[in-house]
Amino acid sequence: MRAVSILKALTPLGWIAVAGVVAGLAATLMGGLGFRWDPLNLQQRRLAAAEARAAAGEGAAKAQAAARRLEAEGAQTVLRRLDDFQQQQTAAERVTAAAVAQARNADDAEIPLDRRRADYLRGHDRELCRLAPDLGGCAGAAEPAGGGDAPVRPGGASG
């Protein structure tokens, strides 16, 4: 009987409180049993956002891996080109040294050139020095050509 009198004594606000407590206990009990109630679909939204972040992270990781791979390939290409250049430079120096030695030991090495031919060769020499100022014999070179002699010695006034 006493329970009936308590139920009659509850005000509408009391009934709302009792209903809230009963709903909370029911939700806790149902949640413990594995039931989920998500009327706003928040769990799906969180899952989709997490998957999008994971996909973006994978994409960034793949892009970084591709960038590192391209960088390594570029470094290998640069090293290969540098090696080719050094081999070409060594071969050119070897051929040039042989040509210089042959020219200095030639029978006509001491015969002066006529003026027109000397001017022609001097013009070519200036053009080479303009294109590559670090060549031997140029003003910007570290050492003069042929022991300090001029690159082309002019001859008589036959031109």
PDB file of C-alpha atoms in Angstrom:
ATOM      1  CA  MET A   1       0.000   0.000   0.000  1.00  0.00           C
ATOM      2  CA  ARG A   2       2.768   2.290   0.761  1.00  0.00           C
ATOM      3  CA  ALA A   3       4.075   1.996  -2.821  1.00  0.00           C
ATOM      4  CA  VAL A   4       0.704   3.090  -4.115  1.00  0.00           C
ATOM      5  CA  SER A   5       0.708   6.155  -1.935  1.00  0.00           C
ATOM      6  CA  ILE A   6       4.214   7.104  -3.182  1.00  0.00           C
ATOM      7  CA  LEU A   7       3.043   6.802  -6.779  1.00  0.00           C
ATOM      8  CA  LYS A   8       0.046   9.029  -6.014  1.00  0.00           C
ATOM      9  CA  ALA A   9       2.246  11.557  -4.263  1.00  0.00           C
ATOM     10  CA  LEU A  10       4.576  12.090  -7.296  1.00  0.00           C
ATOM     11  CA  THR A  11       4.171  15.321  -9.150  1.00  0.00           C
ATOM     12  CA  PRO A  12       4.527  15.538 -12.932  1.00  0.00           C
ATOM     13  CA  LEU A  13       8.154  16.624 -12.468  1.00  0.00           C
ATOM     14  CA  GLY A  14       8.742  13.563 -10.290  1.00  0.00           C
ATOM     15  CA  TRP A  15       7.232  11.309 -12.959  1.00  0.00           C
ATOM     16  CA  ILE A  16       9.616  12.824 -15.533  1.00  0.00           C
ATOM     17  CA  ALA A  17      12.567  12.128 -13.228  1.00  0.00           C
ATOM     18  CA  VAL A  18      11.458   8.521 -12.685  1.00  0.00           C
ATOM     19  CA  ALA A  19      11.014   8.035 -16.443  1.00  0.00           C
ATOM     20  CA  GLY A  20      14.519   9.446 -17.052  1.00  0.00           C
ATOM     21  CA  VAL A  21      16.082   7.130 -14.490  1.00  0.00           C
ATOM     22  CA  VAL A  22      14.256   4.126 -15.955  1.00  0.00           C
ATOM     23  CA  ALA A  23      15.331   5.123 -19.516  1.00  0.00           C
ATOM     24  CA  GLY A  24      18.947   5.560 -18.380  1.00  0.00           C
ATOM     25  CA  LEU A  25      18.968   2.168 -16.676  1.00  0.00           C
ATOM     26  CA  ALA A  26      17.387   0.567 -19.769  1.00  0.00           C
ATOM     27  CA  ALA A  27      19.958   2.217 -22.103  1.00  0.00           C
ATOM     28  CA  THR A  28      22.826   1.078 -19.864  1.00  0.00           C
ATOM     29  CA  LEU A  29      21.449  -2.459 -19.726  1.00  0.00           C
ATOM     30  CA  MET A  30      20.855  -2.545 -23.512  1.00  0.00           C
ATOM     31  CA  GLY A  31      24.322  -1.058 -24.194  1.00  0.00           C
ATOM     32  CA  GLY A  32      25.870  -3.749 -22.030  1.00  0.00           C
ATOM     33  CA  LEU A  33      24.093  -6.357 -24.119  1.00  0.00           C
ATOM     34  CA  GLY A  34      25.512  -4.883 -27.375  1.00  0.00           C
ATOM     35  CA  PHE A  35      22.594  -2.807 -28.622  1.00  0.00           C
ATOM     36  CA  ARG A  36      23.527   0.606 -30.022  1.00  0.00           C
ATOM     37  CA  TRP A  37      21.124   3.452 -30.642  1.00  0.00           C
ATOM     38  CA  ASP A  38      22.526   6.226 -32.845  1.00  0.00           C
ATOM     39  CA  PRO A  39      19.646   8.256 -34.270  1.00  0.00           C
ATOM     40  CA  LEU A  40      21.979  10.966 -35.717  1.00  0.00           C
ATOM     41  CA  ASN A  41      24.317   8.401 -37.317  1.00  0.00           C
ATOM     42  CA  LEU A  42      27.294   9.918 -35.462  1.00  0.00           C
ATOM     43  CA  GLN A  43      29.217   6.645 -35.312  1.00  0.00           C
ATOM     44  CA  GLN A  44      29.115   6.288 -39.106  1.00  0.00           C
ATOM     45  CA  ARG A  45      30.255   9.891 -39.539  1.00  0.00           C
ATOM     46  CA  ARG A  46      33.183   9.389 -37.179  1.00  0.00           C
ATOM     47  CA  LEU A  47      34.106   6.174 -38.979  1.00  0.00           C
ATOM     48  CA  ALA A  48      33.983   7.874 -42.401  1.00  0.00           C
ATOM     49  CA  ALA A  49      36.110  10.779 -41.143  1.00  0.00           C
ATOM     50  CA  ALA A  50      38.682   8.375 -39.674  1.00  0.00           C
ATOM     51  CA  GLU A  51      38.822   6.399 -42.921  1.00  0.00           C
ATOM     52  CA  ALA A  52      39.299   9.617 -44.898  1.00  0.00           C
ATOM     53  CA  ARG A  53      42.165  10.675 -42.612  1.00  0.00           C
ATOM     54  CA  ALA A  54      43.759   7.228 -42.975  1.00  0.00           C
ATOM     55  CA  ALA A  55      43.452   7.367 -46.760  1.00  0.00           C
ATOM     56  CA  ALA A  56      44.968  10.852 -46.825  1.00  0.00           C
ATOM     57  CA  GLY A  57      47.825   9.637 -44.635  1.00  0.00           C
ATOM     58  CA  GLU A  58      48.454   6.701 -46.954  1.00  0.00           C
ATOM     59  CA  GLY A  59      48.380   9.019 -49.968  1.00  0.00           C
ATOM     60  CA  ALA A  60      50.889  11.362 -48.341  1.00  0.00           C
ATOM     61  CA  ALA A  61      53.136   8.444 -47.422  1.00  0.00           C
ATOM     62  CA  LYS A  62      52.990   7.149 -50.993  1.00  0.00           C
ATOM     63  CA  ALA A  63      53.765  10.610 -52.354  1.00  0.00           C
ATOM     64  CA  GLN A  64      56.745  10.944 -50.028  1.00  0.00           C
ATOM     65  CA  ALA A  65      58.013   7.497 -51.015  1.00  0.00           C
ATOM     66  CA  ALA A  66      57.663   8.414 -54.690  1.00  0.00           C
ATOM     67  CA  ALA A  67      59.496  11.699 -54.081  1.00  0.00           C
ATOM     68  CA  ARG A  68      62.348   9.863 -52.330  1.00  0.00           C
ATOM     69  CA  ARG A  69      62.531   7.348 -55.190  1.00  0.00           C
ATOM     70  CA  LEU A  70      62.638  10.133 -57.791  1.00  0.00           C
ATOM     71  CA  GLU A  71      65.275  11.968 -55.785  1.00  0.00           C
ATOM     72  CA  ALA A  72      67.443   8.835 -55.652  1.00  0.00           C
ATOM     73  CA  GLU A  73      67.011   8.288 -59.396  1.00  0.00           C
ATOM     74  CA  GLY A  74      67.953  11.919 -60.025  1.00  0.00           C
ATOM     75  CA  ALA A  75      71.052  11.596 -57.874  1.00  0.00           C
ATOM     76  CA  GLN A  76      72.087   8.465 -59.796  1.00  0.00           C
ATOM     77  CA  THR A  77      71.542  10.266 -63.098  1.00  0.00           C
ATOM     78  CA  VAL A  78      73.637  13.227 -61.944  1.00  0.00           C
ATOM     79  CA  LEU A  79      76.443  10.933 -60.806  1.00  0.00           C
ATOM     80  CA  ARG A  80      76.355   9.033 -64.100  1.00  0.00           C
ATOM     81  CA  ARG A  81      76.463  12.296 -66.096  1.00  0.00           C
ATOM     82  CA  LEU A  82      79.289  13.628 -63.948  1.00  0.00           C
ATOM     83  CA  ASP A  83      81.240  10.415 -64.479  1.00  0.00           C
ATOM     84  CA  ASP A  84      80.650  10.636 -68.256  1.00  0.00           C
ATOM     85  CA  PHE A  85      81.785  14.282 -68.242  1.00  0.00           C
ATOM     86  CA  GLN A  86      84.940  13.441 -66.295  1.00  0.00           C
ATOM     87  CA  GLN A  87      85.757  10.604 -68.686  1.00  0.00           C
ATOM     88  CA  GLN A  88      85.244  12.939 -71.666  1.00  0.00           C
ATOM     89  CA  GLN A  89      87.379  15.604 -70.027  1.00  0.00           C
ATOM     90  CA  THR A  90      90.171  13.102 -69.331  1.00  0.00           C
ATOM     91  CA  ALA A  91      90.036  11.829 -72.923  1.00  0.00           C
ATOM     92  CA  ALA A  92      90.087  15.399 -74.289  1.00  0.00           C
ATOM     93  CA  GLU A  93      93.079  16.296 -72.105  1.00  0.00           C
ATOM     94  CA  ARG A  94      94.916  13.183 -73.276  1.00  0.00           C
ATOM     95  CA  VAL A  95      94.244  13.930 -76.959  1.00  0.00           C
ATOM     96  CA  THR A  96      95.144  17.606 -76.507  1.00  0.00           C
ATOM     97  CA  ALA A  97      98.431  16.779 -74.782  1.00  0.00           C
ATOM     98  CA  ALA A  98      99.342  14.412 -77.610  1.00  0.00           C
ATOM     99  CA  ALA A  99      98.462  17.055 -80.235  1.00  0.00           C
ATOM    100  CA  VAL A 100     100.482  19.739 -78.426  1.00  0.00           C
ATOM    101  CA  ALA A 101     103.492  17.438 -78.146  1.00  0.00           C
ATOM    102  CA  GLN A 102     103.222  16.521 -81.814  1.00  0.00           C
ATOM    103  CA  ALA A 103     102.920  20.199 -82.849  1.00  0.00           C
ATOM    104  CA  ARG A 104     105.970  21.223 -80.801  1.00  0.00           C
ATOM    105  CA  ASN A 105     108.059  18.401 -82.227  1.00  0.00           C
ATOM    106  CA  ALA A 106     106.975  18.981 -85.837  1.00  0.00           C
ATOM    107  CA  ASP A 107     109.566  19.954 -88.455  1.00  0.00           C
ATOM    108  CA  ASP A 108     107.918  23.313 -89.112  1.00  0.00           C
ATOM    109  CA  ALA A 109     107.318  24.209 -85.431  1.00  0.00           C
ATOM    110  CA  GLU A 110     109.897  26.992 -85.504  1.00  0.00           C
ATOM    111  CA  ILE A 111     108.924  28.491 -88.893  1.00  0.00           C
ATOM    112  CA  PRO A 112     107.004  31.755 -88.390  1.00  0.00           C
ATOM    113  CA  LEU A 113     103.529  32.091 -89.909  1.00  0.00           C
ATOM    114  CA  ASP A 114     102.622  34.792 -92.386  1.00  0.00           C
ATOM    115  CA  ARG A 115     100.716  37.751 -90.894  1.00  0.00           C
ATOM    116  CA  ARG A 116      97.291  36.908 -92.400  1.00  0.00           C
ATOM    117  CA  ARG A 117      97.353  33.323 -91.120  1.00  0.00           C
ATOM    118  CA  ALA A 118      98.584  34.480 -87.698  1.00  0.00           C
ATOM    119  CA  ASP A 119      95.731  37.008 -87.452  1.00  0.00           C
ATOM    120  CA  TYR A 120      93.244  34.308 -88.464  1.00  0.00           C
ATOM    121  CA  LEU A 121      94.532  31.913 -85.793  1.00  0.00           C
ATOM    122  CA  ARG A 122      94.719  34.714 -83.205  1.00  0.00           C
ATOM    123  CA  GLY A 123      91.027  35.477 -83.865  1.00  0.00           C
ATOM    124  CA  HIS A 124      90.150  31.841 -83.290  1.00  0.00           C
ATOM    125  CA  ASP A 125      92.251  31.851 -80.149  1.00  0.00           C
ATOM    126  CA  ARG A 126      90.364  34.913 -78.811  1.00  0.00           C
ATOM    127  CA  GLU A 127      87.026  33.230 -79.587  1.00  0.00           C
ATOM    128  CA  LEU A 128      88.084  30.113 -77.702  1.00  0.00           C
ATOM    129  CA  CYS A 129      89.197  32.236 -74.758  1.00  0.00           C
ATOM    130  CA  ARG A 130      85.861  34.052 -74.830  1.00  0.00           C
ATOM    131  CA  LEU A 131      83.955  30.765 -74.761  1.00  0.00           C
ATOM    132  CA  ALA A 132      86.178  29.066 -72.174  1.00  0.00           C
ATOM    133  CA  PRO A 133      88.345  31.556 -70.289  1.00  0.00           C
ATOM    134  CA  ASP A 134      89.904  28.833 -68.139  1.00  0.00           C
ATOM    135  CA  LEU A 135      91.682  27.259 -71.137  1.00  0.00           C
ATOM    136  CA  GLY A 136      95.475  27.246 -71.067  1.00  0.00           C
ATOM    137  CA  GLY A 137      96.881  30.347 -72.747  1.00  0.00           C
ATOM    138  CA  CYS A 138      93.876  32.550 -72.055  1.00  0.00           C
ATOM    139  CA  ALA A 139      94.133  35.642 -69.867  1.00  0.00           C
ATOM    140  CA  GLY A 140      92.006  33.992 -67.165  1.00  0.00           C
ATOM    141  CA  ALA A 141      93.963  30.713 -67.224  1.00  0.00           C
ATOM    142  CA  ALA A 142      96.027  29.548 -64.282  1.00  0.00           C
ATOM    143  CA  GLU A 143      99.214  29.059 -66.321  1.00  0.00           C
ATOM    144  CA  PRO A 144     100.392  30.449 -69.668  1.00  0.00           C
ATOM    145  CA  ALA A 145     100.737  28.159 -72.662  1.00  0.00           C
ATOM    146  CA  GLY A 146     104.107  26.927 -73.875  1.00  0.00           C
ATOM    147  CA  GLY A 147     106.316  28.415 -71.153  1.00  0.00           C
ATOM    148  CA  GLY A 148     104.896  31.926 -71.493  1.00  0.00           C
ATOM    149  CA  ASP A 149     105.040  32.219 -75.276  1.00  0.00           C
ATOM    150  CA  ALA A 150     102.155  33.809 -77.168  1.00  0.00           C
ATOM    151  CA  PRO A 151      99.720  31.185 -78.493  1.00  0.00           C
ATOM    152  CA  VAL A 152     100.451  32.172 -82.134  1.00  0.00           C
ATOM    153  CA  ARG A 153     103.682  33.778 -83.218  1.00  0.00           C
ATOM    154  CA  PRO A 154     103.289  36.166 -86.173  1.00  0.00           C
ATOM    155  CA  GLY A 155     105.653  35.786 -89.131  1.00  0.00           C
ATOM    156  CA  GLY A 156     106.934  38.166 -91.728  1.00  0.00           C
ATOM    157  CA  ALA A 157     104.896  40.742 -93.654  1.00  0.00           C
ATOM    158  CA  SER A 158     103.985  38.434 -96.514  1.00  0.00           C
ATOM    159  CA  GLY A 159     100.217  38.893 -96.003  1.00  0.00           C
TER     160      GLY A 159
END
